[in-house]
Each structure stands twice: as structure tokens, then as C-alpha cells.
């Protein structure tokens, strides 16, 4: 396997273990955190004859339905998926869930493992497969929190005015003409707007009127031509990332979609990549990317905005684990080995009480245990301060 797939010994062993787990069960949902991970694992597992399919949001609806039906009917042993299968979709009975690396959040672990054993009297069963000590530590914290029923608190934004404006315009388009007070009553029924003050509501109405997006007069809100245009262009509050359809020229079927940035950078005629867990070669590129099946070396596409944020509480617990390992107060073999190696080599171990700063060439690494949101805030503050001091843009990731 090492020679065939060009893998190191650890990666080959991991792949064999994944296939063993799949073969030990009848129907496994194999969750990963990103679409590119789903694609590369599917392609590699197929090379060792694993009976699997792929399911994620960048595949076509037809491809997703086909994968779901194969899983329901027992024609495949496992479905490699992202959050696209966390909720609601009926994919039949899964008897086991495998999670690749830390699920990042307790709620995601509970939701994902909960997709197995979906029958009265049956228990949900799952396993987390961590590829390194960092993933292991985070997965350990999340699993322990799940067992203690300590899930993340749901924070619902109060009175999001951009959403309010979007809904006012949508209502105006639907009704044509409607009393402002009627809209206010409708909006207040939604939980995020339950405490919306009339003054704030009318300030948004007046702004939309001044912009010409709606017409308001004598307490009536009316649709304008600009309202309909706005509604069509902005029906979703989720920002669009331009994408290209991927079409199989042998069947003329849509396989999935690729982000514009990936297509413009790489997808010239003859370029090879994987999607749907299979290798394809670009035949032509127009308004869509037309491909034909390939058996040669491939590249994994990347998609924008995939990473699942790590909560503050989880990050702090991981930091605490590392600190206790340094102090010799926990006996976990994997975490202990990682920490001992760092200390032996003369490095400080970042923890919930220690931030470390490292340099490698012209790159500076700041190691914290604050979670995604705090780290993003820190990166913006530090980036702004450095840009002001140095007089040039600073790349922070």
C-alpha cells in the first residue's frame, strides 16, 4: 500500500485501520470536517477496494441522492460525509459512526454519533480517529464533555438589523402593499426580534425608504421595482462564493461544483483533480468545467469557508490538559509523550496559562488556547497594529 499510494507508514496504517472499521460494520457514516478531506480519503480508500461513496455540499444534488440511495439499499458499506449529513436527511439505518479527527464541537460529536442506532432500544455507537496528539487532546476533551452532557450554549443574536431589513423587503415583495404595523407584528413573532422596539423598527423602515428599496407613506409599506431586484439578488443572507459546475462529458451529468478561485488558478485543459472521490481530467472550461474520468495522479480541490470553529471552553480544557501533563498530574500516554518531547527539546509548552510565540523564518506563530473566535479577534488586532507600525499589509492566518 505504501508504494501503491505513495504514503508514509503512518498514513498507510491509518488507511488500513479505517477500512478495517468499515468492514467490521454493516453501514458506517464516516464524518470528516472538510470537503477536501472527504475527497482525498474517498479516493485513497477506493484504491484499496473500500466500498464507499462521498457526500458533501459541493456535490450535485443528483450525486448526493445517488450516494444516499446506495447507502439506504446496502450497496455500499460506508458514506464519507461532512456536516451535510449531520441533520435530518433520511439515509436509512447506520450501525456505526466514525469521526475523522476532532469534531471541534461537543454538539457536532453528539449529533454525528447520534445518527447511528436510530431505532428504539438501540444505542448510538461511534469512534473518533485522531491522527496526531493535538487532534487526540481536543477529541478527548470533547468526548468527555459529551459524556457529561456539557454541550455548547446556543447564542442567538438579538435584533439583527440586516436580517430585519432583508425580511421587510421580502414581505413588501410578497404583499405588494402592507401596513407597517402588520410587518412589525409579524417580525416580533420571531424569537430574535421578540424585544424589538418600534423606534428601531421604524428607523430601519425609514432607511430602506431613503435608499429607494421600499416605498413608505401614511403607515403603508409598498413594493418598488428596486424591491424585486433586491429580493432576487439577496434572497439568502449567506454570502455567495462564485462557483463553477463540474460536468462529466461522458454522461453530460453535473457532478458537483468548484470555487472560482480554484478554477481560475488550476483548471486548464488536461488538469487532473478529484471530486466525488474519483479522479477527473479537465476536457474544456467554459461557463462550466467539463471533465472526463481519469486514472492518473490527481489534486484535491479546496473550498472556501469550511473550518469548524473551536469553542473557547474546549480550547481552554485542551490547554489545561497540557499544563497538567507538564506538571506530571495526568498519565495519558499520548499527551504525556508529546509534552515530554517538547520539554526535552527545551521548548515551553503552551497551555491555558501560558501563551508561546515561535518564529520560523519570516513567520511568527502565536500559540494560544482561546478558541477560534478569540484567536480571530486577536489576529485582527495584531495585524492592524503591525500594519500601522510597519506601514504595509501583514498577512495573518
Tab-separated table of C-alpha atoms in Angstrom:
chain	number	residue	atom	x	y	z
A	1	UNK	CA	0.000	0.000	0.000
A	2	UNK	CA	2.865	2.366	0.838
A	3	UNK	CA	4.333	2.052	-2.679
A	4	UNK	CA	0.986	1.951	-4.475
A	5	UNK	CA	-0.412	5.141	-2.913
A	6	UNK	CA	2.860	6.903	-2.176
A	7	UNK	CA	2.064	7.108	1.548
A	8	UNK	CA	4.292	7.030	4.602
A	9	UNK	CA	3.957	4.120	7.040
A	10	UNK	CA	1.739	6.041	9.498
A	11	UNK	CA	-0.719	7.191	6.788
A	12	UNK	CA	-0.884	3.697	5.310
A	13	UNK	CA	-1.606	2.193	8.745
A	14	UNK	CA	-4.326	4.791	9.324
A	15	UNK	CA	-5.959	3.964	5.995
A	16	UNK	CA	-5.884	0.236	6.775
A	17	UNK	CA	-7.482	0.883	10.175
A	18	UNK	CA	-10.267	2.938	8.586
A	19	UNK	CA	-11.027	0.120	6.140
A	20	UNK	CA	-10.996	-2.431	8.987
A	21	UNK	CA	-13.565	-0.394	10.938
A	22	UNK	CA	-15.769	-0.043	7.849
A	23	UNK	CA	-15.555	-3.796	7.142
A	24	UNK	CA	-16.443	-4.627	10.768
A	25	UNK	CA	-19.848	-2.931	10.431
A	26	UNK	CA	-22.776	-3.087	8.040
A	27	UNK	CA	-23.384	0.629	7.489
A	28	UNK	CA	-20.902	3.267	8.658
A	29	UNK	CA	-21.288	7.020	8.452
A	30	UNK	CA	-17.746	8.356	8.212
A	31	UNK	CA	-17.725	12.051	9.205
A	32	UNK	CA	-14.898	14.409	8.277
A	33	UNK	CA	-14.663	18.158	8.870
A	34	UNK	CA	-13.908	19.415	5.357
A	35	UNK	CA	-14.859	18.562	1.795
A	36	UNK	CA	-11.259	18.200	0.617
A	37	UNK	CA	-10.614	15.659	3.408
A	38	UNK	CA	-13.693	13.707	2.289
A	39	UNK	CA	-12.419	13.635	-1.282
A	40	UNK	CA	-8.848	12.561	-0.555
A	41	UNK	CA	-9.926	9.828	1.886
A	42	UNK	CA	-12.544	8.523	-0.534
A	43	UNK	CA	-10.035	8.379	-3.376
A	44	UNK	CA	-7.443	6.572	-1.252
A	45	UNK	CA	-9.959	4.138	0.239
A	46	UNK	CA	-11.193	3.247	-3.247
A	47	UNK	CA	-7.601	2.392	-4.183
A	48	UNK	CA	-7.683	-0.341	-1.532
A	49	UNK	CA	-11.134	-1.522	-2.659
A	50	UNK	CA	-13.255	0.027	0.087
A	51	UNK	CA	-16.947	0.009	-0.833
A	52	UNK	CA	-17.750	3.684	-0.143
A	53	UNK	CA	-19.284	6.860	-1.585
A	54	UNK	CA	-18.860	10.578	-0.817
A	55	UNK	CA	-21.466	13.129	0.327
A	56	UNK	CA	-20.890	16.874	0.774
A	57	UNK	CA	-22.399	20.222	-0.164
A	58	UNK	CA	-20.250	20.793	-3.257
A	59	UNK	CA	-21.519	17.664	-4.991
A	60	UNK	CA	-24.551	17.964	-7.229
A	61	UNK	CA	-27.980	17.145	-5.812
A	62	UNK	CA	-28.126	14.125	-8.109
A	63	UNK	CA	-24.764	12.844	-6.858
A	64	UNK	CA	-25.817	13.267	-3.224
A	65	UNK	CA	-29.147	11.493	-3.745
A	66	UNK	CA	-27.385	8.651	-5.569
A	67	UNK	CA	-24.982	8.221	-2.635
A	68	UNK	CA	-27.852	8.322	-0.115
A	69	UNK	CA	-29.810	5.666	-2.034
A	70	UNK	CA	-26.791	3.368	-2.270
A	71	UNK	CA	-26.300	3.645	1.490
A	72	UNK	CA	-30.000	3.032	2.221
A	73	UNK	CA	-30.093	-0.022	-0.024
A	74	UNK	CA	-26.909	-1.545	1.397
A	75	UNK	CA	-24.999	-1.274	-1.887
A	76	UNK	CA	-22.131	0.489	-0.098
A	77	UNK	CA	-20.592	-0.139	3.325
A	78	UNK	CA	-19.829	3.464	4.232
A	79	UNK	CA	-20.645	7.034	3.326
A	80	UNK	CA	-17.877	9.603	3.793
A	81	UNK	CA	-19.604	12.861	4.621
A	82	UNK	CA	-19.295	16.337	6.084
A	83	UNK	CA	-21.919	18.273	8.039
A	84	UNK	CA	-24.212	17.694	5.026
A	85	UNK	CA	-25.462	14.543	6.789
A	86	UNK	CA	-25.476	15.774	10.387
A	87	UNK	CA	-29.146	16.679	10.390
A	88	UNK	CA	-32.446	15.267	9.301
A	89	UNK	CA	-31.746	13.619	5.941
A	90	UNK	CA	-33.111	10.076	5.840
A	91	UNK	CA	-30.210	7.827	4.894
A	92	UNK	CA	-31.565	4.635	6.409
A	93	UNK	CA	-30.041	2.763	9.337
A	94	UNK	CA	-26.389	3.365	10.232
A	95	UNK	CA	-24.980	0.972	12.827
A	96	UNK	CA	-21.745	2.893	13.432
A	97	UNK	CA	-20.274	6.385	13.134
A	98	UNK	CA	-16.601	7.083	12.539
A	99	UNK	CA	-15.307	10.631	13.113
A	100	UNK	CA	-12.001	11.563	11.464
A	101	UNK	CA	-10.050	13.842	13.822
A	102	UNK	CA	-11.629	16.086	16.439
A	103	UNK	CA	-15.204	17.153	15.599
A	104	UNK	CA	-14.246	20.585	17.050
A	105	UNK	CA	-17.528	20.952	18.990
A	106	UNK	CA	-19.413	18.804	21.509
A	107	UNK	CA	-22.731	19.413	19.756
A	108	UNK	CA	-21.302	18.112	16.491
A	109	UNK	CA	-19.994	14.941	18.115
A	110	UNK	CA	-23.349	14.259	19.788
A	111	UNK	CA	-25.258	14.994	16.582
A	112	UNK	CA	-22.980	12.880	14.417
A	113	UNK	CA	-22.735	9.834	16.673
A	114	UNK	CA	-26.485	10.152	17.210
A	115	UNK	CA	-27.031	9.260	13.547
A	116	UNK	CA	-26.253	5.623	14.390
A	117	UNK	CA	-28.566	3.220	16.212
A	118	UNK	CA	-31.655	5.164	15.157
A	119	UNK	CA	-34.115	2.593	16.484
A	120	UNK	CA	-35.919	2.134	19.787
A	121	UNK	CA	-33.768	0.223	22.263
A	122	UNK	CA	-30.541	0.627	20.307
A	123	UNK	CA	-27.547	2.648	21.459
A	124	UNK	CA	-25.669	5.104	19.285
A	125	UNK	CA	-22.096	3.965	18.712
A	126	UNK	CA	-19.135	5.856	17.332
A	127	UNK	CA	-15.387	6.277	17.407
A	128	UNK	CA	-13.048	9.235	16.907
A	129	UNK	CA	-9.910	8.502	14.923
A	130	UNK	CA	-7.269	11.157	15.715
A	131	UNK	CA	-4.172	11.386	13.502
A	132	UNK	CA	-1.869	13.232	15.934
A	133	UNK	CA	-1.513	14.276	19.580
A	134	UNK	CA	-3.152	17.682	19.058
A	135	UNK	CA	-6.252	16.176	17.458
A	136	UNK	CA	-6.284	13.493	20.154
A	137	UNK	CA	-6.218	16.009	23.029
A	138	UNK	CA	-9.064	18.041	21.548
A	139	UNK	CA	-11.106	14.918	20.771
A	140	UNK	CA	-10.554	13.634	24.320
A	141	UNK	CA	-11.863	16.869	25.844
A	142	UNK	CA	-14.898	16.890	23.544
A	143	UNK	CA	-15.723	13.220	24.199
A	144	UNK	CA	-15.532	13.746	27.972
A	145	UNK	CA	-17.780	16.800	27.746
A	146	UNK	CA	-20.269	14.821	25.657
A	147	UNK	CA	-20.385	12.062	28.282
A	148	UNK	CA	-21.063	14.716	30.944
A	149	UNK	CA	-23.792	16.320	28.779
A	150	UNK	CA	-21.822	19.585	28.677
A	151	UNK	CA	-22.769	20.908	25.250
A	152	UNK	CA	-22.088	24.412	23.963
A	153	UNK	CA	-24.613	27.102	24.751
A	154	UNK	CA	-26.596	28.366	21.798
A	155	UNK	CA	-26.268	32.116	21.430
A	156	UNK	CA	-28.980	33.705	19.308
A	157	UNK	CA	-28.263	37.200	18.078
A	158	UNK	CA	-30.734	39.778	19.316
A	159	UNK	CA	-32.392	42.091	16.762
A	160	UNK	CA	-30.036	41.530	13.793
A	161	UNK	CA	-30.949	44.595	11.723
A	162	UNK	CA	-29.522	43.357	8.415
A	163	UNK	CA	-31.859	40.355	8.670
A	164	UNK	CA	-34.744	42.665	9.590
A	165	UNK	CA	-34.137	44.816	6.507
A	166	UNK	CA	-33.977	41.724	4.311
A	167	UNK	CA	-37.288	40.436	5.685
A	168	UNK	CA	-39.069	43.795	5.377
A	169	UNK	CA	-38.164	43.935	1.684
A	170	UNK	CA	-39.191	40.289	1.197
A	171	UNK	CA	-42.582	40.953	2.826
A	172	UNK	CA	-43.089	44.050	0.665
A	173	UNK	CA	-42.366	41.992	-2.459
A	174	UNK	CA	-44.824	39.278	-1.379
A	175	UNK	CA	-47.713	41.555	-0.366
A	176	UNK	CA	-47.182	44.484	-2.721
A	177	UNK	CA	-48.725	46.830	-0.152
A	178	UNK	CA	-48.992	46.200	3.593
A	179	UNK	CA	-49.338	48.180	6.821
A	180	UNK	CA	-46.063	48.843	8.615
A	181	UNK	CA	-47.706	47.787	11.892
A	182	UNK	CA	-48.616	44.436	10.350
A	183	UNK	CA	-44.969	43.841	9.404
A	184	UNK	CA	-43.929	44.788	12.935
A	185	UNK	CA	-46.363	42.232	14.396
A	186	UNK	CA	-45.094	39.529	12.040
A	187	UNK	CA	-41.444	40.231	12.806
A	188	UNK	CA	-41.990	40.283	16.579
A	189	UNK	CA	-43.238	36.682	16.440
A	190	UNK	CA	-39.718	35.543	15.531
A	191	UNK	CA	-37.626	34.802	18.634
A	192	UNK	CA	-34.608	37.004	17.746
A	193	UNK	CA	-36.942	40.013	17.360
A	194	UNK	CA	-39.195	39.374	20.343
A	195	UNK	CA	-37.889	42.516	22.100
A	196	UNK	CA	-37.589	44.727	19.011
A	197	UNK	CA	-38.587	48.310	19.831
A	198	UNK	CA	-40.821	50.223	17.447
A	199	UNK	CA	-38.291	53.056	17.257
A	200	UNK	CA	-35.627	50.680	15.941
A	201	UNK	CA	-38.097	49.026	13.551
A	202	UNK	CA	-39.163	52.357	12.051
A	203	UNK	CA	-35.560	53.545	11.789
A	204	UNK	CA	-34.851	50.553	9.522
A	205	UNK	CA	-38.042	51.235	7.530
A	206	UNK	CA	-37.040	54.864	7.037
A	207	UNK	CA	-33.555	53.902	5.916
A	208	UNK	CA	-34.949	51.476	3.331
A	209	UNK	CA	-37.336	54.187	2.137
A	210	UNK	CA	-34.468	56.689	1.748
A	211	UNK	CA	-32.464	54.107	-0.193
A	212	UNK	CA	-35.412	53.583	-2.524
A	213	UNK	CA	-35.629	49.875	-1.710
A	214	UNK	CA	-39.231	50.239	-0.475
A	215	UNK	CA	-41.861	52.989	-0.510
A	216	UNK	CA	-43.392	54.085	2.791
A	217	UNK	CA	-46.232	56.568	3.148
A	218	UNK	CA	-49.059	57.063	5.681
A	219	UNK	CA	-48.154	53.909	7.580
A	220	UNK	CA	-48.151	51.738	4.446
A	221	UNK	CA	-45.145	49.889	3.051
A	222	UNK	CA	-45.192	49.289	-0.700
A	223	UNK	CA	-43.104	47.341	-3.141
A	224	UNK	CA	-40.944	49.196	-5.652
A	225	UNK	CA	-39.168	47.928	-8.746
A	226	UNK	CA	-35.922	48.056	-6.795
A	227	UNK	CA	-37.523	45.836	-4.113
A	228	UNK	CA	-37.988	42.947	-6.520
A	229	UNK	CA	-34.456	43.300	-7.892
A	230	UNK	CA	-33.042	43.283	-4.351
A	231	UNK	CA	-35.161	40.262	-3.396
A	232	UNK	CA	-33.912	38.206	-6.351
A	233	UNK	CA	-30.280	39.161	-5.754
A	234	UNK	CA	-30.334	38.794	-1.943
A	235	UNK	CA	-32.927	36.142	-1.105
A	236	UNK	CA	-30.313	34.394	1.069
A	237	UNK	CA	-28.347	36.057	3.859
A	238	UNK	CA	-25.453	33.682	3.167
A	239	UNK	CA	-22.819	35.455	1.040
A	240	UNK	CA	-22.227	33.868	-2.350
A	241	UNK	CA	-18.913	32.423	-3.433
A	242	UNK	CA	-18.917	32.216	-7.230
A	243	UNK	CA	-18.597	28.626	-8.310
A	244	UNK	CA	-18.407	26.553	-11.486
A	245	UNK	CA	-20.438	23.436	-12.189
A	246	UNK	CA	-18.406	20.318	-12.969
A	247	UNK	CA	-19.921	18.304	-15.847
A	248	UNK	CA	-18.996	14.738	-16.792
A	249	UNK	CA	-18.798	14.833	-20.622
A	250	UNK	CA	-19.343	11.060	-20.877
A	251	UNK	CA	-22.814	11.277	-19.311
A	252	UNK	CA	-23.472	15.043	-19.520
A	253	UNK	CA	-24.364	14.913	-15.805
A	254	UNK	CA	-23.440	17.513	-13.223
A	255	UNK	CA	-21.050	16.039	-10.656
A	256	UNK	CA	-20.557	18.984	-8.320
A	257	UNK	CA	-19.100	22.478	-8.154
A	258	UNK	CA	-15.733	24.150	-7.618
A	259	UNK	CA	-14.920	27.573	-6.197
A	260	UNK	CA	-13.973	30.250	-8.725
A	261	UNK	CA	-10.567	30.767	-7.087
A	262	UNK	CA	-9.636	27.103	-7.605
A	263	UNK	CA	-10.928	27.021	-11.185
A	264	UNK	CA	-9.140	30.212	-12.261
A	265	UNK	CA	-5.864	29.110	-10.663
A	266	UNK	CA	-5.697	25.497	-11.800
A	267	UNK	CA	-8.426	24.165	-14.077
A	268	UNK	CA	-6.814	24.373	-17.501
A	269	UNK	CA	-7.323	21.632	-20.104
A	270	UNK	CA	-5.519	18.470	-19.005
A	271	UNK	CA	-5.504	19.356	-15.302
A	272	UNK	CA	-6.499	16.459	-13.040
A	273	UNK	CA	-8.342	16.613	-9.711
A	274	UNK	CA	-10.733	14.545	-7.611
A	275	UNK	CA	-14.388	15.116	-6.854
A	276	UNK	CA	-16.983	12.552	-5.806
A	277	UNK	CA	-13.986	10.515	-4.623
A	278	UNK	CA	-12.831	9.887	-8.218
A	279	UNK	CA	-10.142	11.314	-10.477
A	280	UNK	CA	-11.136	13.545	-13.419
A	281	UNK	CA	-9.295	15.374	-16.189
A	282	UNK	CA	-10.381	18.781	-17.484
A	283	UNK	CA	-11.557	18.473	-21.110
A	284	UNK	CA	-12.646	22.104	-21.525
A	285	UNK	CA	-13.533	25.126	-19.437
A	286	UNK	CA	-16.355	27.468	-20.370
A	287	UNK	CA	-19.257	28.546	-18.141
A	288	UNK	CA	-18.725	25.159	-16.512
A	289	UNK	CA	-15.757	22.816	-16.129
A	290	UNK	CA	-16.175	19.783	-18.409
A	291	UNK	CA	-14.283	16.674	-17.338
A	292	UNK	CA	-13.689	13.058	-18.283
A	293	UNK	CA	-12.729	10.166	-15.979
A	294	UNK	CA	-9.008	9.754	-15.296
A	295	UNK	CA	-6.882	7.110	-13.616
A	296	UNK	CA	-3.774	9.261	-13.280
A	297	UNK	CA	-2.365	11.371	-10.445
A	298	UNK	CA	-4.815	13.944	-9.111
A	299	UNK	CA	-5.005	17.093	-6.983
A	300	UNK	CA	-7.584	17.688	-4.243
A	301	UNK	CA	-9.652	20.879	-4.731
A	302	UNK	CA	-10.053	23.326	-1.882
A	303	UNK	CA	-13.285	25.056	-0.977
A	304	UNK	CA	-13.791	28.376	0.828
A	305	UNK	CA	-15.128	28.690	4.386
A	306	UNK	CA	-15.028	25.124	5.644
A	307	UNK	CA	-13.305	25.098	9.015
A	308	UNK	CA	-15.494	24.379	12.057
A	309	UNK	CA	-14.763	26.863	14.876
A	310	UNK	CA	-13.354	25.512	18.148
A	311	UNK	CA	-15.286	26.830	21.199
A	312	UNK	CA	-13.475	28.783	23.916
A	313	UNK	CA	-14.340	26.190	26.585
A	314	UNK	CA	-12.891	23.292	24.574
A	315	UNK	CA	-9.673	25.175	23.815
A	316	UNK	CA	-9.213	26.061	27.500
A	317	UNK	CA	-9.661	22.421	28.553
A	318	UNK	CA	-7.084	21.279	25.998
A	319	UNK	CA	-4.668	23.869	27.398
A	320	UNK	CA	-5.368	22.622	30.914
A	321	UNK	CA	-4.583	19.042	29.848
A	322	UNK	CA	-1.200	20.137	28.512
A	323	UNK	CA	-0.403	22.103	31.676
A	324	UNK	CA	-1.290	19.134	33.898
A	325	UNK	CA	0.854	16.885	31.706
A	326	UNK	CA	3.844	19.217	32.174
A	327	UNK	CA	3.219	19.165	35.929
A	328	UNK	CA	3.066	15.362	35.871
A	329	UNK	CA	-0.514	15.303	37.139
A	330	UNK	CA	-2.055	13.232	34.340
A	331	UNK	CA	-0.901	9.884	32.998
A	332	UNK	CA	-2.371	9.966	29.488
A	333	UNK	CA	0.299	8.263	27.379
A	334	UNK	CA	-0.269	10.153	24.116
A	335	UNK	CA	-0.470	13.663	25.591
A	336	UNK	CA	2.347	12.872	28.033
A	337	UNK	CA	4.669	11.703	25.242
A	338	UNK	CA	4.067	14.862	23.186
A	339	UNK	CA	4.673	17.142	26.175
A	340	UNK	CA	7.812	15.264	27.302
A	341	UNK	CA	9.348	15.594	23.837
A	342	UNK	CA	8.730	19.344	23.808
A	343	UNK	CA	10.202	19.821	27.287
A	344	UNK	CA	13.159	17.547	26.467
A	345	UNK	CA	13.956	19.697	23.418
A	346	UNK	CA	13.932	22.842	25.532
A	347	UNK	CA	10.584	24.223	24.385
A	348	UNK	CA	7.872	25.765	26.515
A	349	UNK	CA	4.511	24.011	26.261
A	350	UNK	CA	1.575	26.356	25.531
A	351	UNK	CA	-1.335	25.874	27.925
A	352	UNK	CA	-4.363	27.573	29.411
A	353	UNK	CA	-1.948	29.682	31.485
A	354	UNK	CA	0.886	30.172	29.002
A	355	UNK	CA	0.980	31.738	25.520
A	356	UNK	CA	4.060	30.902	23.462
A	357	UNK	CA	5.486	32.805	20.494
A	358	UNK	CA	7.691	30.990	17.982
A	359	UNK	CA	9.441	32.102	14.803
A	360	UNK	CA	10.353	30.210	11.650
A	361	UNK	CA	11.974	32.370	9.006
A	362	UNK	CA	9.719	35.373	8.469
A	363	UNK	CA	6.683	33.671	10.045
A	364	UNK	CA	5.662	34.156	13.677
A	365	UNK	CA	3.451	31.583	15.416
A	366	UNK	CA	1.417	32.628	18.466
A	367	UNK	CA	0.139	29.558	20.316
A	368	UNK	CA	-2.930	30.169	22.460
A	369	UNK	CA	-5.785	28.163	23.937
A	370	UNK	CA	-8.630	30.619	23.405
A	371	UNK	CA	-10.646	29.010	20.602
A	372	UNK	CA	-11.428	30.247	17.100
A	373	UNK	CA	-13.379	33.436	17.818
A	374	UNK	CA	-10.862	34.891	20.278
A	375	UNK	CA	-7.965	33.944	18.004
A	376	UNK	CA	-9.628	35.635	15.030
A	377	UNK	CA	-10.156	38.790	17.097
A	378	UNK	CA	-6.533	38.741	18.262
A	379	UNK	CA	-5.305	38.260	14.697
A	380	UNK	CA	-7.210	41.335	13.503
A	381	UNK	CA	-5.927	43.483	16.381
A	382	UNK	CA	-2.317	42.328	15.982
A	383	UNK	CA	-2.495	42.646	12.192
A	384	UNK	CA	-3.833	46.199	12.431
A	385	UNK	CA	-1.175	47.261	14.963
A	386	UNK	CA	1.648	45.747	12.908
A	387	UNK	CA	0.364	47.312	9.684
A	388	UNK	CA	0.265	50.747	11.338
A	389	UNK	CA	3.765	50.324	12.743
A	390	UNK	CA	5.381	48.876	9.611
A	391	UNK	CA	3.362	50.812	7.049
A	392	UNK	CA	2.448	47.763	4.972
A	393	UNK	CA	-0.102	44.955	4.916
A	394	UNK	CA	0.531	41.961	7.152
A	395	UNK	CA	-0.757	38.503	6.261
A	396	UNK	CA	-2.283	36.751	9.266
A	397	UNK	CA	-3.909	33.337	9.228
